[in-house]
Short mmCIF file of C-alpha atoms and ligand atoms in Angstrom, two decimals:
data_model
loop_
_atom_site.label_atom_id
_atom_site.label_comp_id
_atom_site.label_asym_id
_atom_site.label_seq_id
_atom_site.Cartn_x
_atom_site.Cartn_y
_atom_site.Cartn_z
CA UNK A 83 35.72 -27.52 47.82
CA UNK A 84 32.07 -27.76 46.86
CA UNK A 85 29.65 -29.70 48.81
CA UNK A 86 29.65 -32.59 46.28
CA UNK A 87 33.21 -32.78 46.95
CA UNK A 88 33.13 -32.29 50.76
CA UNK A 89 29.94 -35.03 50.87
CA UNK A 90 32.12 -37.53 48.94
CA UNK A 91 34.80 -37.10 51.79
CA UNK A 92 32.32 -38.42 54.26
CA UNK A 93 33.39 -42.21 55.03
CA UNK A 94 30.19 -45.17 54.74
CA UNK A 95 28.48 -46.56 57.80
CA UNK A 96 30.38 -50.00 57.91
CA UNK A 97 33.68 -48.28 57.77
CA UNK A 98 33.46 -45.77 60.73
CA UNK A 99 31.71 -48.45 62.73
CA UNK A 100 34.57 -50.97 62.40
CA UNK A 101 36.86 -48.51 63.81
CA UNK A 102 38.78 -48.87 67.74
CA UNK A 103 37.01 -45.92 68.79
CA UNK A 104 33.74 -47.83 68.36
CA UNK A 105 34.68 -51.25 69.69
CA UNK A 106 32.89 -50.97 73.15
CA UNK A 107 29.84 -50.08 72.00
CA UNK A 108 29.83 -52.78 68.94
CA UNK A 109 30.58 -55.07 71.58
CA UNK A 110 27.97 -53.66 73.43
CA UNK A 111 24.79 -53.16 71.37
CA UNK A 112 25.78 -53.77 67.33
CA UNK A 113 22.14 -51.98 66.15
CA UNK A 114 22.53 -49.05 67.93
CA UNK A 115 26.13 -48.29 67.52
CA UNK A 116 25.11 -48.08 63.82
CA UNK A 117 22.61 -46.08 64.55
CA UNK A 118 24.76 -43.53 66.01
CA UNK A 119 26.97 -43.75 63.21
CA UNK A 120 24.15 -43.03 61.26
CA UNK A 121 23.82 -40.19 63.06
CA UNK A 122 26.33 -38.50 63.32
CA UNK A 123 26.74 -38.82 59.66
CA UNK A 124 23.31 -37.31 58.84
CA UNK A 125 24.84 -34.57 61.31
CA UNK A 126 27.58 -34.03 59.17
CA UNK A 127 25.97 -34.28 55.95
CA UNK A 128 23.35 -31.62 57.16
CA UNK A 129 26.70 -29.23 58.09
CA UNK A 130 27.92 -29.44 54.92
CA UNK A 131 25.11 -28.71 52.71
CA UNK A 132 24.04 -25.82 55.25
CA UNK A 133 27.54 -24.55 56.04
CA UNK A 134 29.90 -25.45 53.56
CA UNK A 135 31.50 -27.20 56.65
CA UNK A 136 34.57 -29.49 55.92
CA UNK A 137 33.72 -33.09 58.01
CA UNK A 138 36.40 -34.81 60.13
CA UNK A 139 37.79 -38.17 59.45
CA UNK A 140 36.48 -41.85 60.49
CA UNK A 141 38.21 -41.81 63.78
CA UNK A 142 36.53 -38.34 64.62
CA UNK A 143 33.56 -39.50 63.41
CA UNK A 144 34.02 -42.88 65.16
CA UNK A 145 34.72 -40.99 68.30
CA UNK A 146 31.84 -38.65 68.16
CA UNK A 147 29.36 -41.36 67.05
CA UNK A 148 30.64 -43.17 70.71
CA UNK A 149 29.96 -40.36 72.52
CA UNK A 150 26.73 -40.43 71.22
CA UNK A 151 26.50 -43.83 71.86
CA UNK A 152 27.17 -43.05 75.62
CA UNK A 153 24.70 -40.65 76.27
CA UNK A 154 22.08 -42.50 74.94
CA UNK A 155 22.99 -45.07 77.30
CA UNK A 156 23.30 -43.02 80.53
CA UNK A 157 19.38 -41.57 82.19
CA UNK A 158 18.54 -38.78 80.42
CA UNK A 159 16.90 -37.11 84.13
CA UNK A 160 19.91 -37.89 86.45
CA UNK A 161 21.63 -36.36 89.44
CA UNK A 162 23.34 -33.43 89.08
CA UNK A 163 25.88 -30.99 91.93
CA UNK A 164 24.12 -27.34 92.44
CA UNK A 165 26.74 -24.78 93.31
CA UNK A 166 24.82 -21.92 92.38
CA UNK A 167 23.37 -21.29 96.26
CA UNK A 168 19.77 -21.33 94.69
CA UNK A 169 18.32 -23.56 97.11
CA UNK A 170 14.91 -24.01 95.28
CA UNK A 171 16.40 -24.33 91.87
CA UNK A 172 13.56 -24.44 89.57
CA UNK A 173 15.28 -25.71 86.99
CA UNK A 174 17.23 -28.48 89.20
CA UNK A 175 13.96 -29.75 90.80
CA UNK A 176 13.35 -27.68 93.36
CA UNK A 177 13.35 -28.94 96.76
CA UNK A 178 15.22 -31.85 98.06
CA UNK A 179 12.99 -34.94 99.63
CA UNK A 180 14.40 -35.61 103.66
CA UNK A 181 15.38 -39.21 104.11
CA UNK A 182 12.30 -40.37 105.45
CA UNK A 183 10.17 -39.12 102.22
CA UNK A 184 12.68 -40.79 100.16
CA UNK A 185 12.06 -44.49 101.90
CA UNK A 186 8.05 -43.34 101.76
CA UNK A 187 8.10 -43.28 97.86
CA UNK A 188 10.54 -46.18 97.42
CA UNK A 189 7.99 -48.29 99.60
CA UNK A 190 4.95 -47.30 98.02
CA UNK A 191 6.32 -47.62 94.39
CA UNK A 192 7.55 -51.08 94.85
CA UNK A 193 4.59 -52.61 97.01
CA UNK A 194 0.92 -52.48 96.92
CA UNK A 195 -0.24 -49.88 99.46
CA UNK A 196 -3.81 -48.71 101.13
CA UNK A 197 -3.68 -45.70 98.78
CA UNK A 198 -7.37 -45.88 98.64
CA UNK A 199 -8.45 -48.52 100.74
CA UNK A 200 -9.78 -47.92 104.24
CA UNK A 201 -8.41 -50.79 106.16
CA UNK A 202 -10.91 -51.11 109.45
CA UNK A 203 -13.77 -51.71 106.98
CA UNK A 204 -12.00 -53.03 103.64
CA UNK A 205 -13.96 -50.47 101.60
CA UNK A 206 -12.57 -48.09 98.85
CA UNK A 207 -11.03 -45.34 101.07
CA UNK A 208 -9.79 -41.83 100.07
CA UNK A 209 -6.42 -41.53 98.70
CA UNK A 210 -6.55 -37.53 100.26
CA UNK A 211 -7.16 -39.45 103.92
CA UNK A 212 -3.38 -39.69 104.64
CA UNK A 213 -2.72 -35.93 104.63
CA UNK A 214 -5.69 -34.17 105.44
CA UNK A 215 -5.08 -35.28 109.31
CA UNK A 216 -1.95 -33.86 109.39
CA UNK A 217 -2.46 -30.56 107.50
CA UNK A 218 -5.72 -29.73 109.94
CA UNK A 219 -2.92 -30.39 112.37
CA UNK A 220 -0.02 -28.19 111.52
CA UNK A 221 -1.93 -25.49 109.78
CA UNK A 222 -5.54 -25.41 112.30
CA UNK A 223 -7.65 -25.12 108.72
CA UNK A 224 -10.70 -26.90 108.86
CA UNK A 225 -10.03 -29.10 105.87
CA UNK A 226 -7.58 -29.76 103.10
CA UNK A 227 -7.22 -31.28 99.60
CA UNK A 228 -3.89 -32.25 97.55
CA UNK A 229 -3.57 -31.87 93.98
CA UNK A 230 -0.71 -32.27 91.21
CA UNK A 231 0.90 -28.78 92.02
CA UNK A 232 0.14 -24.92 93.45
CA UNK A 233 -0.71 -24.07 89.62
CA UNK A 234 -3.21 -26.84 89.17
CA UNK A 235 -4.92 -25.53 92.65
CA UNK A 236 -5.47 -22.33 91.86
CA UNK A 237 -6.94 -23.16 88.86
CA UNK A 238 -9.32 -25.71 90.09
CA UNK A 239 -10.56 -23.68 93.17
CA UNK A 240 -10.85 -20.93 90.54
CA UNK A 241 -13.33 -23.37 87.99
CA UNK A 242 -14.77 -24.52 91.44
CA UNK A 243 -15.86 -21.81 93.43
CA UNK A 244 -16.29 -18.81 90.90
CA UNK A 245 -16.35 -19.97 87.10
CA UNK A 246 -19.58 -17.89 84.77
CA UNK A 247 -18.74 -15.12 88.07
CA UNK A 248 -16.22 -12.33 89.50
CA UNK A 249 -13.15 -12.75 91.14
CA UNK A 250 -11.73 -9.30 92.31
CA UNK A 251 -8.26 -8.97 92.68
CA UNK A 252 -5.45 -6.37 93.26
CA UNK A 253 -3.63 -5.41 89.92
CA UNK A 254 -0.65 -5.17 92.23
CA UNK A 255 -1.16 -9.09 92.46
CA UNK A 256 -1.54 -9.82 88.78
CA UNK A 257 2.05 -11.29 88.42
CA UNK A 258 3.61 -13.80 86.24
CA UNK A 259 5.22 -16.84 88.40
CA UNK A 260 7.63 -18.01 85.53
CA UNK A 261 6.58 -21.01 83.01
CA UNK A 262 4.07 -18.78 81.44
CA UNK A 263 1.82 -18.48 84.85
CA UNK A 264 0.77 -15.85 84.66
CA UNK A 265 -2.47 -15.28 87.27
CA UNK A 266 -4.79 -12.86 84.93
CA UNK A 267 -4.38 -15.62 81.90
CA UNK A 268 -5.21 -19.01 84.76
CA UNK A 269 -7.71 -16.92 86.05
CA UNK A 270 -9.55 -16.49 82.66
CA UNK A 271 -8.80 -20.05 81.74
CA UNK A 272 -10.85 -21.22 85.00
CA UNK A 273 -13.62 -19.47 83.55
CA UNK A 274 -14.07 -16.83 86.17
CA UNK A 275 -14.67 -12.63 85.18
CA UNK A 276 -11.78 -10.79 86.36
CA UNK A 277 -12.44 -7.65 88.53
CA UNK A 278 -9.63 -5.59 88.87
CA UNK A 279 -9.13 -3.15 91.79
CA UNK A 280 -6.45 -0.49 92.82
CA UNK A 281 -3.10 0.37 90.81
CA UNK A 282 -0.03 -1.52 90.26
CA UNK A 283 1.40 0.04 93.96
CA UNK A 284 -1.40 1.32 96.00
CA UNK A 285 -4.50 -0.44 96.57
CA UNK A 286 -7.08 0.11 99.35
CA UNK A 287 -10.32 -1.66 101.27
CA UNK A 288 -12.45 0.57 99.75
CA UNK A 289 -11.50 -0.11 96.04
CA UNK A 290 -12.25 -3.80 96.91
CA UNK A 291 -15.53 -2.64 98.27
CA UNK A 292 -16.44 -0.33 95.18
CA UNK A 293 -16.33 -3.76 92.73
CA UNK A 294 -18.31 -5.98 95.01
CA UNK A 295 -21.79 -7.16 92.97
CA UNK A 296 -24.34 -9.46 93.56
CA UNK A 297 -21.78 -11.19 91.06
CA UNK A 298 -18.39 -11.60 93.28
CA UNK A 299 -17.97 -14.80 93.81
CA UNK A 300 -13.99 -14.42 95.43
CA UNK A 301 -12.02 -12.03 96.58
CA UNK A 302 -8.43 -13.05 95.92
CA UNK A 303 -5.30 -12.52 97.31
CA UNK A 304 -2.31 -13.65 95.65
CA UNK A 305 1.18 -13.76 96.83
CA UNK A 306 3.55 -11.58 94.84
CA UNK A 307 6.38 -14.31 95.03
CA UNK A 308 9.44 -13.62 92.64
CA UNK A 309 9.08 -9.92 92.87
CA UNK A 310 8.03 -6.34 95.20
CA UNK A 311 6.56 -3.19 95.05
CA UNK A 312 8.76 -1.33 96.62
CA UNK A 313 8.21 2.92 98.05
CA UNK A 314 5.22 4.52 97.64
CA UNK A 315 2.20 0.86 97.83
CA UNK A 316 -0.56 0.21 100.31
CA UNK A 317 -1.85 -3.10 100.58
CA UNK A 318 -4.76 -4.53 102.17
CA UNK A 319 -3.87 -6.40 104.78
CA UNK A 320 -5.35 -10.55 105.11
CA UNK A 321 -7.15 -8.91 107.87
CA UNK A 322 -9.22 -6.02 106.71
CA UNK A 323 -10.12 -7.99 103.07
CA UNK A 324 -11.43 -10.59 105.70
CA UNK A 325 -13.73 -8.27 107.65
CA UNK A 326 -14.58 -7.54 104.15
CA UNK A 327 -15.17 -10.65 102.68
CA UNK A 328 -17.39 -11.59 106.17
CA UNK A 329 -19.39 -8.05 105.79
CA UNK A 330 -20.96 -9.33 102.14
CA UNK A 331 -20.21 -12.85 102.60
CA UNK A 332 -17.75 -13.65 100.15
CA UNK A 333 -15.55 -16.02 100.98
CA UNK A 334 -11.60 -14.67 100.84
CA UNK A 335 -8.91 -17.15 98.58
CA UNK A 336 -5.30 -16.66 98.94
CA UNK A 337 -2.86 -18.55 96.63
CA UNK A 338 0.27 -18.16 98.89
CA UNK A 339 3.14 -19.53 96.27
CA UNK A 340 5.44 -20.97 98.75
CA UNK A 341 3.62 -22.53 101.76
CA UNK A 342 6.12 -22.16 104.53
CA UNK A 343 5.04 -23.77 108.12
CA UNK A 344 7.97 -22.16 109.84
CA UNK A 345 8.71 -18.53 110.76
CA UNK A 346 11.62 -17.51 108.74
CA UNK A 347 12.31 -14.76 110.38
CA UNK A 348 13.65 -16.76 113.30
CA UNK A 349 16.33 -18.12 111.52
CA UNK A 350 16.71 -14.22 110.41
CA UNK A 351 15.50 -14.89 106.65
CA UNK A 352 12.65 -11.78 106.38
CA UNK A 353 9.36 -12.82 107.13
CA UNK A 354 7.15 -14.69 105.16
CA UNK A 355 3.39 -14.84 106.35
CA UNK A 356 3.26 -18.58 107.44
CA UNK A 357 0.13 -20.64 106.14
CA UNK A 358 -1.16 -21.09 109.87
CA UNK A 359 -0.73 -17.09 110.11
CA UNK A 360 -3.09 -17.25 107.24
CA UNK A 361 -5.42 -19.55 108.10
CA UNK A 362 -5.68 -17.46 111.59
CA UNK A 363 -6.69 -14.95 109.89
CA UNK A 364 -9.55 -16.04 108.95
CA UNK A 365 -8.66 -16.68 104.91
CA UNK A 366 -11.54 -18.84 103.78
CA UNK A 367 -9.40 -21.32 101.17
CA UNK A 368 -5.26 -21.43 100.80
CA UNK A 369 -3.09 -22.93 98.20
CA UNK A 370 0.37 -23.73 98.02
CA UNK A 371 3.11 -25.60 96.62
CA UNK A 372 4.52 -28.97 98.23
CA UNK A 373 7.94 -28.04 97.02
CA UNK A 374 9.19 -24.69 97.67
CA UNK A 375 9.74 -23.69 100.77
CA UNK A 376 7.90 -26.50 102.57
CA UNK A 377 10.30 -28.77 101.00
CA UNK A 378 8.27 -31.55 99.92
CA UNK A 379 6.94 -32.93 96.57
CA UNK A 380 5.46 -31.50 93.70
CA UNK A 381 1.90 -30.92 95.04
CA UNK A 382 -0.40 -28.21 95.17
CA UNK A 383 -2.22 -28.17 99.12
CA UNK A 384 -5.63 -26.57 99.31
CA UNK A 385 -6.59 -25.90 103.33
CA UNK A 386 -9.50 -23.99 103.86
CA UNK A 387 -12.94 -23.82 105.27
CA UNK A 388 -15.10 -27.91 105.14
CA UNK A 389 -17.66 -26.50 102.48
CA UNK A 390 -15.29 -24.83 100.39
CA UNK A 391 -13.02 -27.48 100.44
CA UNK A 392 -15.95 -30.09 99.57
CA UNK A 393 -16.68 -28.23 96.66
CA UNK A 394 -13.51 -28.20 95.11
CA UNK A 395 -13.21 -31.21 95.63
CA UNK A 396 -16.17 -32.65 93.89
CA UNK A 397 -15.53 -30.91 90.44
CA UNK A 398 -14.02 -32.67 87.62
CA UNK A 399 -11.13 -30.96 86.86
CA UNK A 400 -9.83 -32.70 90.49
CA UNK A 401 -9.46 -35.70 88.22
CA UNK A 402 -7.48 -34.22 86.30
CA UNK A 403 -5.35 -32.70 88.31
CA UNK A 404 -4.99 -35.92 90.75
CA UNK A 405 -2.04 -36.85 93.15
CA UNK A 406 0.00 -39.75 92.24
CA UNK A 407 0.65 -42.48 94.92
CA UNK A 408 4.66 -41.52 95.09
CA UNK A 409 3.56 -37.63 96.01
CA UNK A 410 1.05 -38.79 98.31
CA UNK A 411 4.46 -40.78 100.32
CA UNK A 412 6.93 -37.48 100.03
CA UNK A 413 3.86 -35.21 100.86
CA UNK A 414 2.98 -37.79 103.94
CA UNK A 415 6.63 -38.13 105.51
CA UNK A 416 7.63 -34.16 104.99
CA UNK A 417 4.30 -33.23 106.97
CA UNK A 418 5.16 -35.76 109.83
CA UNK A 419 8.21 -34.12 110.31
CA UNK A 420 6.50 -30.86 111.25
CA UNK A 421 4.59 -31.83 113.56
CA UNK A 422 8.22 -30.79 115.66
CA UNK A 423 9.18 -27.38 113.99
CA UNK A 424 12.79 -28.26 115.04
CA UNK A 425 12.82 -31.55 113.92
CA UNK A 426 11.57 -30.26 110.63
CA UNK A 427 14.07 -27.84 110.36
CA UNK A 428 16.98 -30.77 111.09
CA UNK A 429 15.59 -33.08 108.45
CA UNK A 430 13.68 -31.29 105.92
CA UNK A 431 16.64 -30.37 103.18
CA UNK A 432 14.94 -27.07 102.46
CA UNK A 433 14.98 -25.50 105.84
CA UNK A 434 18.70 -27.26 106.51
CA UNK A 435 20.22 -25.72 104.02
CA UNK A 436 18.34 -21.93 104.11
CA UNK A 437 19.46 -22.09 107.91
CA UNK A 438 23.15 -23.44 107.58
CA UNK A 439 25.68 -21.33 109.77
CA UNK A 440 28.17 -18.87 107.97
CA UNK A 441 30.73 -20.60 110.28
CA UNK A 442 29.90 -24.02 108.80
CA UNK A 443 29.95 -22.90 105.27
CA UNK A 444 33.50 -20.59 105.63
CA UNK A 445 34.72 -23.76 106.62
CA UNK A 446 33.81 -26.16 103.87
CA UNK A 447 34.33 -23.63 101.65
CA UNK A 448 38.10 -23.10 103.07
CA UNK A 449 38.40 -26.85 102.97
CA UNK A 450 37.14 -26.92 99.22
CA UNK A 451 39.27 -24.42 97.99
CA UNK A 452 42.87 -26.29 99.51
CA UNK A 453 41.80 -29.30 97.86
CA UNK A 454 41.16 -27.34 94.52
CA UNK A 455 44.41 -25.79 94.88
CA UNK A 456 46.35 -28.80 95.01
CA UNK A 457 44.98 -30.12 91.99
CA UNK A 458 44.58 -27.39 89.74
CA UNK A 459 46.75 -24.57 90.96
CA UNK A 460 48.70 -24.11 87.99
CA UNK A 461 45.23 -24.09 85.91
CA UNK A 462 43.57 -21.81 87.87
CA UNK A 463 43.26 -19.09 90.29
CA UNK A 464 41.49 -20.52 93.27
CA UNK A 465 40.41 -18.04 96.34
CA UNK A 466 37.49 -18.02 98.96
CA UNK A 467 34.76 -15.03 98.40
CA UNK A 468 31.84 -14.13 100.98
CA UNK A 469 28.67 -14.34 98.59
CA UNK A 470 24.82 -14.09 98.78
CA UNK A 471 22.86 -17.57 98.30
CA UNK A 472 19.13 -17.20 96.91
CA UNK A 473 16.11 -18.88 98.27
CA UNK A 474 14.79 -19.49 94.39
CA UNK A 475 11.47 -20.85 93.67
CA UNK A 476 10.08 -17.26 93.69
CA UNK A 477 10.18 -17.16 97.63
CA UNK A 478 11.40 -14.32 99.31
CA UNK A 479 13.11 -12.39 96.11
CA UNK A 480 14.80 -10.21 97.90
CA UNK A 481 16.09 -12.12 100.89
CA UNK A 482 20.21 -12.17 100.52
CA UNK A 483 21.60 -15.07 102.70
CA UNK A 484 25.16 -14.48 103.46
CA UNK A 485 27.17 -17.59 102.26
CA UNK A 486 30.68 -18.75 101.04
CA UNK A 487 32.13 -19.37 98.12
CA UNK A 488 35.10 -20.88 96.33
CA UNK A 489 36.08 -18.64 92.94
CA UNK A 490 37.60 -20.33 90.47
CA UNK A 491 39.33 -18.28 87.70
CA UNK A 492 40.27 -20.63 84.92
CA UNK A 493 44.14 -19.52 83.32
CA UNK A 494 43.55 -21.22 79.75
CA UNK A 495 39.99 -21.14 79.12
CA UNK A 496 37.51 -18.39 80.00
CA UNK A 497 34.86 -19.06 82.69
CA UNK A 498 31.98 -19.41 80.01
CA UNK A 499 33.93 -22.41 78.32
CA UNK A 500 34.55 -24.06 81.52
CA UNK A 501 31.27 -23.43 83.05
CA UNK A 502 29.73 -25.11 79.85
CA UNK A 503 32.46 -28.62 79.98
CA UNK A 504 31.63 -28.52 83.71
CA UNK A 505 27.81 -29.08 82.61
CA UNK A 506 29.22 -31.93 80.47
CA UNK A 507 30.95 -34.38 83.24
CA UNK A 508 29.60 -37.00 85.10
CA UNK A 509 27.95 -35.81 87.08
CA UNK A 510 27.35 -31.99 85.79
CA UNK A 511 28.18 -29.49 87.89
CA UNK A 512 26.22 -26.34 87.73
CA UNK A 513 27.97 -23.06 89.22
CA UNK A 514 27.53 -19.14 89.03
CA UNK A 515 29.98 -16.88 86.34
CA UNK A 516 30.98 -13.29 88.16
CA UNK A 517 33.60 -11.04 86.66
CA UNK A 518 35.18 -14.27 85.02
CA UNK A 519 35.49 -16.48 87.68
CA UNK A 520 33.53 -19.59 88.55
CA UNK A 521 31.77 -19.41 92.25
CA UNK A 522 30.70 -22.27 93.89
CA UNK A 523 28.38 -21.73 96.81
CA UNK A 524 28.56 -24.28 99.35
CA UNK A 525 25.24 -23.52 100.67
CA UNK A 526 23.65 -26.14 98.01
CA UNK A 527 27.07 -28.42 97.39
CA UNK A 528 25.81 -31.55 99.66
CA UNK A 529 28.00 -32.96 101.63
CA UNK A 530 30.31 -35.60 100.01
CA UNK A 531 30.17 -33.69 96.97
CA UNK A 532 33.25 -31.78 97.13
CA UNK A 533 35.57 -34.58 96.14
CA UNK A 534 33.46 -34.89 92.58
CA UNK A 535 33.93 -31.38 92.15
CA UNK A 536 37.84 -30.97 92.90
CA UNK A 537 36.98 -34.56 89.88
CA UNK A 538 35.41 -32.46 87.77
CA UNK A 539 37.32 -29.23 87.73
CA UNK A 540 40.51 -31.75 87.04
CA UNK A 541 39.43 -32.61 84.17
CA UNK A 542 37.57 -30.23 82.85
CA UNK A 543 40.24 -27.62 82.82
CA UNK A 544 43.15 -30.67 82.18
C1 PLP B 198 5.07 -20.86 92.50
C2 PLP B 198 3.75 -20.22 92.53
C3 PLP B 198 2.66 -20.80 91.87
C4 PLP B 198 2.80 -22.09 91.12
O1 PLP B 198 3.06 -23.16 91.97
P1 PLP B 198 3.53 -24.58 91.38
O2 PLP B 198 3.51 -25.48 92.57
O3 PLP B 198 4.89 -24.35 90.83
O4 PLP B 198 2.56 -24.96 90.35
C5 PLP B 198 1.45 -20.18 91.93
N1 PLP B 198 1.30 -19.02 92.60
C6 PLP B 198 2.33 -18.41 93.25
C7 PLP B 198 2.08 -17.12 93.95
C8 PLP B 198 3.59 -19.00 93.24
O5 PLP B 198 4.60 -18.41 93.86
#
């Protein structure tokens, strides 16, 4: 058939709509019921000149036009199960908010709050007043400053402290963070003159000391985050490029990535320098995210020396780059919590979850797979698999934390297709493909979830 014919086969608007298939969401919303007919129509009509394609009758079309119908009706940014065992899942929002960040934001977003009103004298306050306190607390830096995220920090302390001058950096530290961040590009954008010192795995003191000018206006240190040099580098250490940076007075920036409060390596996790390490140090002005492995919002947290800070501070791009009320809540809650690191570690989701036990998890993950196996045995090969959880968010790349999984091998379909239908249910669940079976880490399956995934899997390979 030619696509005159195959167009005419296409039923009208009135007739698809007026089918069973459609009947909820007539009853529902007339208008846009049409409009999805409409829709789907165009969709169709589009095939067929494009493809030759030959277009399925009115109750197909009916029943794809509801579908439609449906998830224009459901939250497009909605809740979804993460069984990869990437904790900070970039791409699932990161890190979850603890209980008491989650009441924060719902009371600030639904009543009027002192976000910038100091209430002893009833004059315009600062909205940065109900963090800095805390963050001079946890981390001992002499002042601090929140912003919109780690990205929009760097950038700003960048335009702040060293734009129409030279920042010297390590090319070993010239990484891209994902998203297109990549630190030479930001650094240009800021308006700064990158210096470049060392190679790609070794660089020393002294090749920092070589490109120091009446010019340098930084020396920077940035975190290598989502990857390593591994063999044959040298590094400076935070140390010696501080001695430097005191020698010519230059003040020393690090942009840490993931701000972690905590010493990982006591819950056996590889170290990670900790932002009071840092600070210690002697590092004249940190950034770092809110949500990585601090486990708070969005927010990018500048600690540092008072005049550095101030500085920052007062330039215009801050504006720009402003905290919203909600953050300001999350950010203020999280923080409380670690002012007791083992508190912090009990209610912050982030830390719970990197530091769950391998008993706990071999047992959900035991549990898991029975329940599986009673409801889709004869679908599906279902088994129990040690397996390595990621931190994600570019912190700690390498780190392999030892978790459990349940593989699923689907009988009828092939992992791919039932990975992708999984994606599709309400509500999605994301998992891992290896050799053709499903895994599901438990490691990032909250609890309570299991029953909608034994749901899901039900259906999805009925
Ligand atoms: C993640 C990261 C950033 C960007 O932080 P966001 O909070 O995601 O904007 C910047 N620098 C480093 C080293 C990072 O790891």
């Amino acid at each position: 058939m030619g696509p005159e014919e195959l167009l005419r086969l296409l039923p009208a608007v009135h007739e698809v709509l007026q089918r069973e298939e459609l009947a909820p969401a007539v009853a529902r919303d007339r208008l846009r019921a049409r409009d999805c007919v409409r829709r789907v129509l165009e969709e169709w009509r589009e095939r067929i000149l494009k493809e030759g394609a030959e277009p399925p009758g009115p109750a197909e079309l009916a029943a794809q036009a509801a579908a439609l119908f449906e998830r224009r009706e459901r939250p497009s940014l909605r809740r979804v199960i993460n069984a990869t065992g990437v904790v900070l899942h970039t791409n699932l929002g990161r890190a979850l908010l603890s209980p008491a960040a989650v009441e924060a934001v719902a009371i600030c977003a639904a009543h009027y709050s002192n976000l910038e009103m100091d209430l002893t004298t009833g004059e315009r306050g600062s909205r940065y007043s109900h963090v800095v306190e805390l963050l001079q607390e946890i981390t001992g830096a002499e002042a601090a400053l929140v912003v919109n995220n780690n990205a929009a920090a760097v950038f700003l302390c960048l335009a702040a402290l060293a734009a129409g001058r030279e920042t010297v950096i390590s090319r070993g530290q010239l990484v891209e963070i994902g998203g297109s961040f990549r630190v030479p590009e930001v650094m240009a954008h800021s308006g700064t003159r990158l210096v470049e010192v060392g190679t790609t795995n070794k660089t020393y003191l002294s090749d920092y000391e070589r490109a120091i000018t009446s010019d340098t206006a930084l020396l920077l240190k940035v975190h290598p985050s989502n990857y390593r040099v591994l063999g044959f580098t040298r590094e400076v250490s935070t140390a010696e490029l501080v001695s430097l940076g005191r020698k010519y007075g230059i003040p020393v920036m690090e942009d840490l990535g993931s701000g972690c409060f905590v010493d990982l390596g006591e819950y056996g996790l590889g170290h990670e320098p900790t932002v009071q390490d840092e600070v210690a140090a002697g590092v004249d002005l940190l950034t770092f995210s809110g949500d990585k492995l601090l486990g708070g919002p969005q927010a990018g947290i500048i600690v540092g020396r008072a005049d550095l800070v101030r500085e920052v501070a007062r330039h215009p791009l801050n504006r720009a780059v402003r905290i919203d009320k909600m953050t300001l809540a999350a950010l203020e809650a999280t923080l409380r919590a670690y002012r007791e690191p083992e508190r912090a570690r009990q209610e912050i989701p982030t830390l719970r979850l990197l530091t769950l036990s391998g008993e706990e998890l071999a047992r959900r993950a035991a549990r898991l797979s029975e329940l599986l196996g009673e409801k889709i045995g004869g679908r599906a090969e279902v088994g129990v698999k040690e397996v390595s959880s990621q931190v994600g968010g570019g912190a700690l790349p390498l780190a392999e934390l030892p978790s459990w999984g349940v593989t699923v091998r689907p009988l009828r379909v092939s992992a791919a297709r039932a990975a992708e239908k999984l994606r599709q249910v309400e509500p999605p669940v994301l998992t891992r493909i290896q050799d053709e079976n499903l895994i599901l880490d438990l490691r990032t399956v909250l609890p309570g979830e299991e029953a909608e995934i034994v749901r899901a899997l039900s259906q999805v390979l009925a």
